[in-house]
Coordinates of C-alpha atoms in Angstrom, one line a residue:
X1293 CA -21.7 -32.6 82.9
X1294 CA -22.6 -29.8 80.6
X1295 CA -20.8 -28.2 77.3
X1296 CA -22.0 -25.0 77.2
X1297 CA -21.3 -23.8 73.0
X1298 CA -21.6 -21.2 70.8
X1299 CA -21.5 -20.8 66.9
X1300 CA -21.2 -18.4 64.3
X1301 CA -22.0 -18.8 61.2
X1302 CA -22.8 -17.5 57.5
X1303 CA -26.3 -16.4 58.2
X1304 CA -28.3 -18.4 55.1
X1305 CA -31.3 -19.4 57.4
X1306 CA -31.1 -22.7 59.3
X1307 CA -30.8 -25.2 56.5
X1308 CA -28.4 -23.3 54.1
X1309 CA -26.3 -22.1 57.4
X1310 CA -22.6 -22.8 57.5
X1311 CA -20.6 -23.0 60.8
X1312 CA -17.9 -20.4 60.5
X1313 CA -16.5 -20.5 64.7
X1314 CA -17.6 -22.8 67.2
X1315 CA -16.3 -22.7 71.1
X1316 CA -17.1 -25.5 73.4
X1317 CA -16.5 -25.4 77.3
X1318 CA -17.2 -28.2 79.3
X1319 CA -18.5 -27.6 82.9
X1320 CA -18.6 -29.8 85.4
X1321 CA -21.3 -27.4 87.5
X1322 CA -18.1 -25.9 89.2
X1323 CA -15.7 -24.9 87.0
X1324 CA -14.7 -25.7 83.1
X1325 CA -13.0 -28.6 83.0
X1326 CA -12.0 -28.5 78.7
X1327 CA -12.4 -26.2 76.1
X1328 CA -12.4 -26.6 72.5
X1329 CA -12.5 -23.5 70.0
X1330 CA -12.0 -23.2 66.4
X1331 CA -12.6 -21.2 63.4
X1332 CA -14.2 -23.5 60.7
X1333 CA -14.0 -23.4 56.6
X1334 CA -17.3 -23.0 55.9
X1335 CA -16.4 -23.8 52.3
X1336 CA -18.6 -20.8 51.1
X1337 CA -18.7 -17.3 51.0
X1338 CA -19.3 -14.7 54.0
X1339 CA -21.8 -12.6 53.4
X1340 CA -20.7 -8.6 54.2
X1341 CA -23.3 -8.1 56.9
X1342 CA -22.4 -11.0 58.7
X1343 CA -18.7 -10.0 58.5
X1344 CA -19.9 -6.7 59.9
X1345 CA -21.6 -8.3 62.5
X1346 CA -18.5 -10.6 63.4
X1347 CA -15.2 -9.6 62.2
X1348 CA -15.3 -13.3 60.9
X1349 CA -13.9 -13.0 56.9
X1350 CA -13.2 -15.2 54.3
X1351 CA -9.4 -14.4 54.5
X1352 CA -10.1 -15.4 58.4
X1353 CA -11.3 -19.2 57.5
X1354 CA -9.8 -20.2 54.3
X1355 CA -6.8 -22.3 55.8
X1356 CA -9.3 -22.8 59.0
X1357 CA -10.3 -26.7 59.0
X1358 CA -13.5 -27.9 57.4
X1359 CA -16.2 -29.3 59.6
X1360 CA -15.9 -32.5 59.1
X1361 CA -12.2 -32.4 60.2
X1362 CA -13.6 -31.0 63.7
X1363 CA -16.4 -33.4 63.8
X1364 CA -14.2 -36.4 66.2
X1365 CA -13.5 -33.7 68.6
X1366 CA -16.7 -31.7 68.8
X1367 CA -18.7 -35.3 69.6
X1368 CA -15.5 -36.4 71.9
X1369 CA -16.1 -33.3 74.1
X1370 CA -19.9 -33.2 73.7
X1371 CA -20.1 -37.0 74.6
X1372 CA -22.5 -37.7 77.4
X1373 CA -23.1 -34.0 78.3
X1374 CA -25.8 -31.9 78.3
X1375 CA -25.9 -29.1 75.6
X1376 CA -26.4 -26.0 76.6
X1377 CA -26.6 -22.5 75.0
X1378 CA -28.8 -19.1 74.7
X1379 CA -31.5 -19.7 72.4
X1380 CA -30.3 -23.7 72.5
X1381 CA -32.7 -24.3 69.5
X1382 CA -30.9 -22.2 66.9
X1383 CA -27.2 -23.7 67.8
X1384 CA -28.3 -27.2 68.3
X1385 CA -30.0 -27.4 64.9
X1386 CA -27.4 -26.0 62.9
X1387 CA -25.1 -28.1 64.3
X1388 CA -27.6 -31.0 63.5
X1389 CA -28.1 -30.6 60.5
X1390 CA -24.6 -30.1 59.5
X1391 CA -23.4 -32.9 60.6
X1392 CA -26.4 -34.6 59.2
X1393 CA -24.9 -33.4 56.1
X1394 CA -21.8 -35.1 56.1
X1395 CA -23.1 -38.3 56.9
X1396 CA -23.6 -37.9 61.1
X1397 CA -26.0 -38.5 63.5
X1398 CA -26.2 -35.6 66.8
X1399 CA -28.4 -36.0 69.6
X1400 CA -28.0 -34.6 72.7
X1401 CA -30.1 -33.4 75.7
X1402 CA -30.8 -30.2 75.4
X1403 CA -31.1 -26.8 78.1
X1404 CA -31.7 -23.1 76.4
X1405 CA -30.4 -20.3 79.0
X1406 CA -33.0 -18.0 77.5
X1407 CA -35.7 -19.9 78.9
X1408 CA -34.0 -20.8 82.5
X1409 CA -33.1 -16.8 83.0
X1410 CA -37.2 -16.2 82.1
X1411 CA -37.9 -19.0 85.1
X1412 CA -35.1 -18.3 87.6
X1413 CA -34.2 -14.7 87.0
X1414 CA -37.7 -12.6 86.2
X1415 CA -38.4 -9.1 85.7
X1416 CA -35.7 -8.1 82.9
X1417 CA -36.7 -5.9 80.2
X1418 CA -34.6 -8.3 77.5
X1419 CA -33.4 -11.8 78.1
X1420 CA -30.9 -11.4 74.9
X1421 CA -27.1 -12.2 76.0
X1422 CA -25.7 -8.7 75.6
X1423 CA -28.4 -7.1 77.6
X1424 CA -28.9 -9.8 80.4
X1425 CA -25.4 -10.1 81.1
X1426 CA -24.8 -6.6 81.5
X1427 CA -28.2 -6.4 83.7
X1428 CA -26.3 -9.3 86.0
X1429 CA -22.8 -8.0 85.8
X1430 CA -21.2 -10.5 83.9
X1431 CA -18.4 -9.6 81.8
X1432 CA -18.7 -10.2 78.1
X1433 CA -15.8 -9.8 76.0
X1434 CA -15.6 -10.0 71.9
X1435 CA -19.3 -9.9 71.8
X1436 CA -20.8 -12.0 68.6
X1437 CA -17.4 -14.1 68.6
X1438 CA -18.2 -17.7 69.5
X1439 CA -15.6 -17.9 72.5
X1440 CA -16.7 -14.6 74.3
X1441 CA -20.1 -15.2 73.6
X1442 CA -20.0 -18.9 74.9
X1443 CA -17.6 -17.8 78.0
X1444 CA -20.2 -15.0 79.0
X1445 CA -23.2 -18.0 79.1
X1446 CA -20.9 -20.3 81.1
X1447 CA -20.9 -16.9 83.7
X1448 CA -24.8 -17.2 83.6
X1449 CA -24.9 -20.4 83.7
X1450 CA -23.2 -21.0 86.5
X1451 CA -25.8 -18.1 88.4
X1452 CA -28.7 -20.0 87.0
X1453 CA -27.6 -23.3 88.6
X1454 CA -27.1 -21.6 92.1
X1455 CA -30.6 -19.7 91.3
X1456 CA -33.6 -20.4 94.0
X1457 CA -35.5 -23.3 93.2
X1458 CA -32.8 -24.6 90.1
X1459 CA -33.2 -27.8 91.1
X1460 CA -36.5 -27.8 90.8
X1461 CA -36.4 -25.9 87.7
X1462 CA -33.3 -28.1 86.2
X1463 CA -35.1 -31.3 86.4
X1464 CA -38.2 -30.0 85.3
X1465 CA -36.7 -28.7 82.2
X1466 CA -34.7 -32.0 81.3
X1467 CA -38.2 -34.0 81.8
X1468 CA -38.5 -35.2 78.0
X1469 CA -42.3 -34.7 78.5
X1470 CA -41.9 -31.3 79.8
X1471 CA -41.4 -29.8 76.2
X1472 CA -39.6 -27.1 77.5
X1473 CA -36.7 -27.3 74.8
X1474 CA -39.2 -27.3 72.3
X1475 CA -41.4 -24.5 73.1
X1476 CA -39.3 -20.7 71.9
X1477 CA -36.7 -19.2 73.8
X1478 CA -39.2 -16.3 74.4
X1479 CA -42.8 -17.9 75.5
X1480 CA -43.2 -18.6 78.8
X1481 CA -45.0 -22.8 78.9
X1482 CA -48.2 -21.3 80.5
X1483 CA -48.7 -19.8 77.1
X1484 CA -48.5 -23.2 75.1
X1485 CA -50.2 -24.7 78.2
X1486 CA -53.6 -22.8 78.1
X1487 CA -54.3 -23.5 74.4
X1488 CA -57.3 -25.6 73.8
X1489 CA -57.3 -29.0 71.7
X1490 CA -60.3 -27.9 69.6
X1491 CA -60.9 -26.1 66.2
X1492 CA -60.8 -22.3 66.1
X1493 CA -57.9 -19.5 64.9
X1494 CA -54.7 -18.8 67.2
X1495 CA -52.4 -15.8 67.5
X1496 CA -48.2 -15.4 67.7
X1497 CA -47.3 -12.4 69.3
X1498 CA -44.3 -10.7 69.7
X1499 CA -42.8 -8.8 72.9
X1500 CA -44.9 -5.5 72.6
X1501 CA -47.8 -7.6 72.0
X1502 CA -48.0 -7.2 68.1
X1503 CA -49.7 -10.1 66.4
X1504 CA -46.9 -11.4 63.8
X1505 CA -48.8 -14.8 62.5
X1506 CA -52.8 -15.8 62.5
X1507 CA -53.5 -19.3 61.8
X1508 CA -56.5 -21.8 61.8
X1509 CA -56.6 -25.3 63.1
X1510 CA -59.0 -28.0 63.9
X1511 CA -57.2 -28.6 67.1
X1512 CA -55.0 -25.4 68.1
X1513 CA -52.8 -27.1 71.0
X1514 CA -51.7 -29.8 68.1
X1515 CA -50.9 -27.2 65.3
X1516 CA -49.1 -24.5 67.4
X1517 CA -46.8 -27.3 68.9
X1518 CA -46.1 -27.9 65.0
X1519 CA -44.5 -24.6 64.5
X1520 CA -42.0 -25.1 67.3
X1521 CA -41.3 -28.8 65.7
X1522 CA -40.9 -27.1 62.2
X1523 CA -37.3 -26.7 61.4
X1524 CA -38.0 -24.4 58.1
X1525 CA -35.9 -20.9 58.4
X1526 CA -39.4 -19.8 58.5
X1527 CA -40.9 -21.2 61.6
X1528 CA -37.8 -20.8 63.4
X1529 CA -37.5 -17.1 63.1
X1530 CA -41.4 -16.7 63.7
X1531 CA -41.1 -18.8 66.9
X1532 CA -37.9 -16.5 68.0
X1533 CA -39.5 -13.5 68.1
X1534 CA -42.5 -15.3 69.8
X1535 CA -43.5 -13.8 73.0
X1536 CA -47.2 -14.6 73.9
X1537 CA -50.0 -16.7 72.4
X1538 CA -54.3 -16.0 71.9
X1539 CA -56.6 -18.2 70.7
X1540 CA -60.2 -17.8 69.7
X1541 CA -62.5 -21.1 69.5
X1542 CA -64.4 -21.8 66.2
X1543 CA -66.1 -24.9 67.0
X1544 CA -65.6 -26.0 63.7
X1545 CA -62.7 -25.5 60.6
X1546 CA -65.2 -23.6 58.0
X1547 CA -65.4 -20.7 60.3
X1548 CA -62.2 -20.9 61.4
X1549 CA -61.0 -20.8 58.3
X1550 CA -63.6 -17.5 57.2
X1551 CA -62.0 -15.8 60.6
X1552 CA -58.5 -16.4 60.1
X1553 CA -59.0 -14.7 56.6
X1554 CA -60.8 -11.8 57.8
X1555 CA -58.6 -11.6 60.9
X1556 CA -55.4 -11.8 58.5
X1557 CA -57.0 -9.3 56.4
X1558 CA -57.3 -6.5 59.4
X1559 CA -54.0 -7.4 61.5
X1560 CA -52.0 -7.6 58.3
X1561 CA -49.4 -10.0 60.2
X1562 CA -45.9 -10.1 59.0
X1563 CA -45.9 -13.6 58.3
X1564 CA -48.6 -14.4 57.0
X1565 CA -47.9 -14.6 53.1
X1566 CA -50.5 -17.0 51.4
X1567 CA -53.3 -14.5 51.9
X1568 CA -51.5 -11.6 50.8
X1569 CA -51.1 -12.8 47.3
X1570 CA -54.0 -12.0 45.0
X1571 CA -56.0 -15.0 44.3
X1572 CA -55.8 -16.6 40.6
X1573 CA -59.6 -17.9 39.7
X1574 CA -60.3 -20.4 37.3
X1575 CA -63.7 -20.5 34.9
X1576 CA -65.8 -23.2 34.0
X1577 CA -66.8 -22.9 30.9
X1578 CA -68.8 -24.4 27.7
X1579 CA -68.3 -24.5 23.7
X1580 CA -69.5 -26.4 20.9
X1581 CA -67.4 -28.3 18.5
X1582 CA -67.5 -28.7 14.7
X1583 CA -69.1 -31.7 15.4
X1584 CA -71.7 -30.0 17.1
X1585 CA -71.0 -31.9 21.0
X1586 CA -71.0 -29.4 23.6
X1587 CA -67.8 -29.1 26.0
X1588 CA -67.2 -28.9 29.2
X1589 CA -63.3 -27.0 30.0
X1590 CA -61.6 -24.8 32.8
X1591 CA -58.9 -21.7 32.1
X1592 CA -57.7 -18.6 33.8
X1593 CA -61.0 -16.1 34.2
X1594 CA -59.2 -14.0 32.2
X1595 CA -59.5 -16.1 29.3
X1596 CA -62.8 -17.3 30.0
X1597 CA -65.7 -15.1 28.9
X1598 CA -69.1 -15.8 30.4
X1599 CA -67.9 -18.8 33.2
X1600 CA -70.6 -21.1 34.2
X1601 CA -68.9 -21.3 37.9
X1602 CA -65.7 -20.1 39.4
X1603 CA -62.8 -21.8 41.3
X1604 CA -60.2 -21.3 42.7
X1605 CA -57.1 -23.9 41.6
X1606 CA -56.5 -26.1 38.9
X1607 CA -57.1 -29.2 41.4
X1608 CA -60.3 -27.8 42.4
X1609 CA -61.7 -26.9 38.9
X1610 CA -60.5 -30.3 37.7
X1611 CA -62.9 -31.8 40.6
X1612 CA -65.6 -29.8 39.6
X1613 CA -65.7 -31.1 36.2
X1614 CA -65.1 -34.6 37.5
X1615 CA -68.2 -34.5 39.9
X1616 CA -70.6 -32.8 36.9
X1617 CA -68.7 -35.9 34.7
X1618 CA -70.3 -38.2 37.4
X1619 CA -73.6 -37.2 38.1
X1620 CA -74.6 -36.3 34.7
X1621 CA -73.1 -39.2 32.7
X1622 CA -70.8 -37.0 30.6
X1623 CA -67.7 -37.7 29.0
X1624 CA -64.0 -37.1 30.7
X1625 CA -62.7 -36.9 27.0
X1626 CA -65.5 -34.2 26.3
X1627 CA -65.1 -32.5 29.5
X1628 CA -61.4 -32.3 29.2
X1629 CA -60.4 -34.7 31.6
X1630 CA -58.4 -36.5 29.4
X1631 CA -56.5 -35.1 26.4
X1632 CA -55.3 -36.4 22.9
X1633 CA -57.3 -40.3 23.4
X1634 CA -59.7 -41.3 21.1
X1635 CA -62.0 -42.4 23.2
X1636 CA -62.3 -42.2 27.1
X1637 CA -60.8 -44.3 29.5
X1638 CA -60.4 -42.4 32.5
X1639 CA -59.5 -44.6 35.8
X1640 CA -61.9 -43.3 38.0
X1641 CA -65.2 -41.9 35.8
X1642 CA -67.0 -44.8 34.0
X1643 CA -70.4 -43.7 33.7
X1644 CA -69.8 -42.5 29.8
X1645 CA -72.6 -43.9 28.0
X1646 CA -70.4 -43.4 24.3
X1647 CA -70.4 -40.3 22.9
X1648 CA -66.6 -40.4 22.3
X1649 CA -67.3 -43.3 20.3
X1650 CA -70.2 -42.8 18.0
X1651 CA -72.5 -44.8 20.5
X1652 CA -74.8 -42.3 21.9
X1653 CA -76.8 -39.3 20.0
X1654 CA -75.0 -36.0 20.1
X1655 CA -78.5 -34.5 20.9
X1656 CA -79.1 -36.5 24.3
X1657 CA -75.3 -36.2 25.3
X1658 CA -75.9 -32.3 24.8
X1659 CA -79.2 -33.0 27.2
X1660 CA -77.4 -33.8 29.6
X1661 CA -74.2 -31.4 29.5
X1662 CA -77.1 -28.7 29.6
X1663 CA -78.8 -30.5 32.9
X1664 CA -75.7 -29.9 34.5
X1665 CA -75.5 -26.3 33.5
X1666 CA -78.8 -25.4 34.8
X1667 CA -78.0 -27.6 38.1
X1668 CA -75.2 -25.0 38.6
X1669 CA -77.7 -21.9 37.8
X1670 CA -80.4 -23.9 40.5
X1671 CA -77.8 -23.4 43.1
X1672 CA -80.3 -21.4 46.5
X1673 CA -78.7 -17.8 46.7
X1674 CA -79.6 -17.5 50.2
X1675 CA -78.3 -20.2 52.2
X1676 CA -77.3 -21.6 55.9
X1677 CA -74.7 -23.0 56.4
X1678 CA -75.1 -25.5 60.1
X1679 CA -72.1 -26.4 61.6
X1680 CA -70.5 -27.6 64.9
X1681 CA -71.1 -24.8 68.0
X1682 CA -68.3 -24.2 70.5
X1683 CA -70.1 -26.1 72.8
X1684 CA -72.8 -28.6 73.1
X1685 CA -75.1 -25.8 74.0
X1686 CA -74.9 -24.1 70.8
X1687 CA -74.9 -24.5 66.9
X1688 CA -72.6 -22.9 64.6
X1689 CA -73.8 -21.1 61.7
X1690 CA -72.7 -19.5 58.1
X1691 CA -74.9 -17.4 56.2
X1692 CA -74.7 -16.6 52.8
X1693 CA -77.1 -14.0 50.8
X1694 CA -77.5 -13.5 47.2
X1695 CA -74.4 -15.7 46.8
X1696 CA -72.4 -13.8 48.7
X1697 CA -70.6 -14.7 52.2
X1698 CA -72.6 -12.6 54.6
X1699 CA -71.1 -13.6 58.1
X1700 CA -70.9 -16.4 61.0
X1701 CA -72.4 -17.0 64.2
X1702 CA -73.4 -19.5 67.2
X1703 CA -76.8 -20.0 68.3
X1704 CA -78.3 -21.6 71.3
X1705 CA -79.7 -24.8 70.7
X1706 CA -82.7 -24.5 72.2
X1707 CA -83.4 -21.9 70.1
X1708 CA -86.3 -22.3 67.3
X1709 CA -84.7 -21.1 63.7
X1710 CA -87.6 -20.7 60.6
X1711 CA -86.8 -18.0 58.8
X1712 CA -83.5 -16.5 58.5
X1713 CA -84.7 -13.3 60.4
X1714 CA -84.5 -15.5 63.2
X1715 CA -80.0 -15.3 63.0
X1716 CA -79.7 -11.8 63.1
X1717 CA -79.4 -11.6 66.7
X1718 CA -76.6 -14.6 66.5
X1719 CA -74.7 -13.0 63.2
X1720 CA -71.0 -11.4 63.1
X1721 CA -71.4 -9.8 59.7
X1722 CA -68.5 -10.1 57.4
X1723 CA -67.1 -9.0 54.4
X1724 CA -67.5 -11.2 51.1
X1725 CA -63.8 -11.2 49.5
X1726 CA -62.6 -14.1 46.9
X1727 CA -60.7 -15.2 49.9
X1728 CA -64.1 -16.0 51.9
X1729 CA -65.9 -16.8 48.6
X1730 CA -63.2 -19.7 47.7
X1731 CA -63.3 -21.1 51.6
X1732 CA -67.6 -21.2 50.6
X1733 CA -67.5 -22.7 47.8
X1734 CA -65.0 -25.4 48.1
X1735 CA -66.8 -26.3 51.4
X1736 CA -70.4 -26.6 49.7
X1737 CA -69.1 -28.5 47.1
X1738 CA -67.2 -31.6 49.6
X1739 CA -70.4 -31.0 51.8
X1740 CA -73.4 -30.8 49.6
X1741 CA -75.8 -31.6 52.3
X1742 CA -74.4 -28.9 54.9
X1743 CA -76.5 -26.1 53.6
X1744 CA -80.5 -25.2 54.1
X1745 CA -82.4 -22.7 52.5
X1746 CA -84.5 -21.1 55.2

């Protein structure tokens, strides 16, 4: 038994989405057996576009009944059935998550139409309702109004079920393990499928083939599955217009993560957001005290003349400072760690030998504050960077030159490297941007050891 439903609704992304009409016919495989339809309170205002779009008003649903009034007969109908609607994701979880909201669990097994046209019915230009109906001949009356547009998917429906190979396709697509009412209305599986479970960067495309969101991942398969789990308004409008997927193995996250920024950089994809934003450094920087003791503090580079080192967060700069606090035997009080205590007690340095409390020399506490400003200046220019190849055939590599981010590559491992003249061959030259130079520098410093001079 089926329940083939439709909803409008307010149009405030998935979470903040209000139900406005919902229409419910039950089909037995043969013929509809109930119906329930309603208009529904949504207990907030319709925006004007939507009205436009629907005809639905407030004057339309202010004596309508609230959800929660509808909510005995929408699970009485819906009992033991099998949801099904086009685009199934974007109906089922707004009707989730209402009822979630008033206190109700929904669960039901799920079929999207959009996905079982792609499989049974190929070779349309557009699988939306208006446009495959009209390609099939089925009538569709009061178009964007929940009962015409759930009537016109029962029509399709019922051609999908007596489609060639529907059986096969039916039972494939209610297989739980089949992820098939996970993956978006618009990507065929064999996309998801070919996705490797390593580290590299991955592509969403759209229908013409336009790249609309670059990401990084140290296993692709896992984190592209992630976005079709993610129920933000976000995801799920990224995963709509979702047609095809591309990958491109890394071997490893660092240069993953350098090639998703460069990539995001050149495609420009619409949404990608964090790496459009311009990036806010922080400087490490020194000053002496009345007392003569020499400090250790981070601010915005524009209020720090003359930083010893740059970063690129609060968190990070604070772990800078913690690491120099560390290794040199300096003071958190003195390195701004902790603020306002007379003397330090901070939970996870203890190496202070007592300069917050008059038992150490200001002269060797400055020693040391100035060791660990000249181990930040000793730092090699040129660098490489090994890392994890593609394969076991191979080694990764990232080069840096003068302190700047010069570019990636994968050489063979058989392979002798000496000198550094020996990676050109290897080398995909890249730009050096405070994007790249962030990704460089945050990796050096949680992998010290990673980096040779050659």
């Amino acid at each position: 038994m089926y329940t083939i439903i439709d909803i409008e609704t307010t149009g405030n992304g998935i979470k903040g989405n209000r139900i406005t009409e919902i229409s419910i016919f039950k089909y037995d495989g043969h013929e509809v057996v109930d119906e329930f339809t309603s208009l529904v309170n949504p207990e907030c205002a319709i925006p004007a576009f939507i009205t436009g779009l629907t005809g639905i008003d407030d004057d339309m649903v202010r004596n309508a009944p609230l959800l929660e009034e509808l909510i005995p007969q929408i699970v009485e109908i819906t009992k033991d059935t099998i949801f099904v609607a086009h685009s199934v994701n974007f109906d089922y979880n707004v009707i989730k998550n209402e009822f979630k909201l008033l206190g109700h669990d929904f669960s039901r097994k799920k079929l999207c139409t959009v996905r079982l046209s792609r499989k049974l019915l190929p070779g349309y230009n557009s699988y939306s309702l208006g446009k495959l109906t009209a390609a099939l001949g089925i009538p569709l009356t009061d178009r964007h109004r929940a009962r015409g547009d759930a009537h016109a998917t029962v029509l399709l429906f019922h051609k999908l079920l007596r489609a060639e190979h529907s059986d096969t396709v039916f039972k494939q697509f209610l297989n739980s393990k089949s992820q098939e009412a996970t993956l978006p209305p618009g990507l065929p599986k064999e996309e998801y499928l070919k996705l490797p479970t390593t580290a590299g960067v991955y592509y969403f495309k759209d229908s013409k083939g336009k790249i609309i969101y670059i990401g990084k991942a140290k296993n692709i398969k896992k984190r592209v599955l992630g976005h079709f789990y993610d129920k933000k308004t976000k995801q799920i409008t990224l995963c709509a217009e979702t047609a095809s997927l591309d990958f491109e193995e890394t071997g490893n996250e660092l240069i993953a993560l350098l090639k998703e920024s460069a990539e995001i950089k050149h495609h420009y994809p619409k949404y990608n957001s964090a790496q459009k934003r311009s990036i806010q450094q922080y400087g490490i920087f020194k000053y002496e005290d009345r007392n003569g003791i020499i400090h250790l503090a981070f601010n915005k580079i524009k209020m720090t003349p003359n930083p010893v080192a740059i970063c690129y967060s609060p968190t990070e700069a604070r772990q800078y400072l913690e690491t120099l606090c560390s290794t040199f035997e300096l003071c958190p009080k003195y390195c701004h760690l902790q603020e306002n205590v007379a003397v330090c007690s901070h939970y996870k340095i203890k190496q202070c030998i007592g300069i917050c409390s008059d038992l150490e020399m200001v002269q060797e506490y400055n020693q040391r504050v100035e060791d660990a400003l000249q181990s930040i200046k000793e730092v090699e220019a040129t660098l490489v960077i090994r890392t994890n190849g593609r394969n076991t055939d191979e080694n990764g590599f990232v080069i840096i030159r003068e302190n700047n981010y010069a570019g990636y590559g994968f050489a063979p491992t058989d392979v002798a490297i000496e000198q550094i003249e020996d990676l050109e061959l290897f080398i995909t030259p890249q730009k050096n941007t405070l994007e790249t130079q962030r990704i460089v520098e945050s990796y050096l410093r949680k992998n010290p050891d990673s980096a040779v001079s050659i």
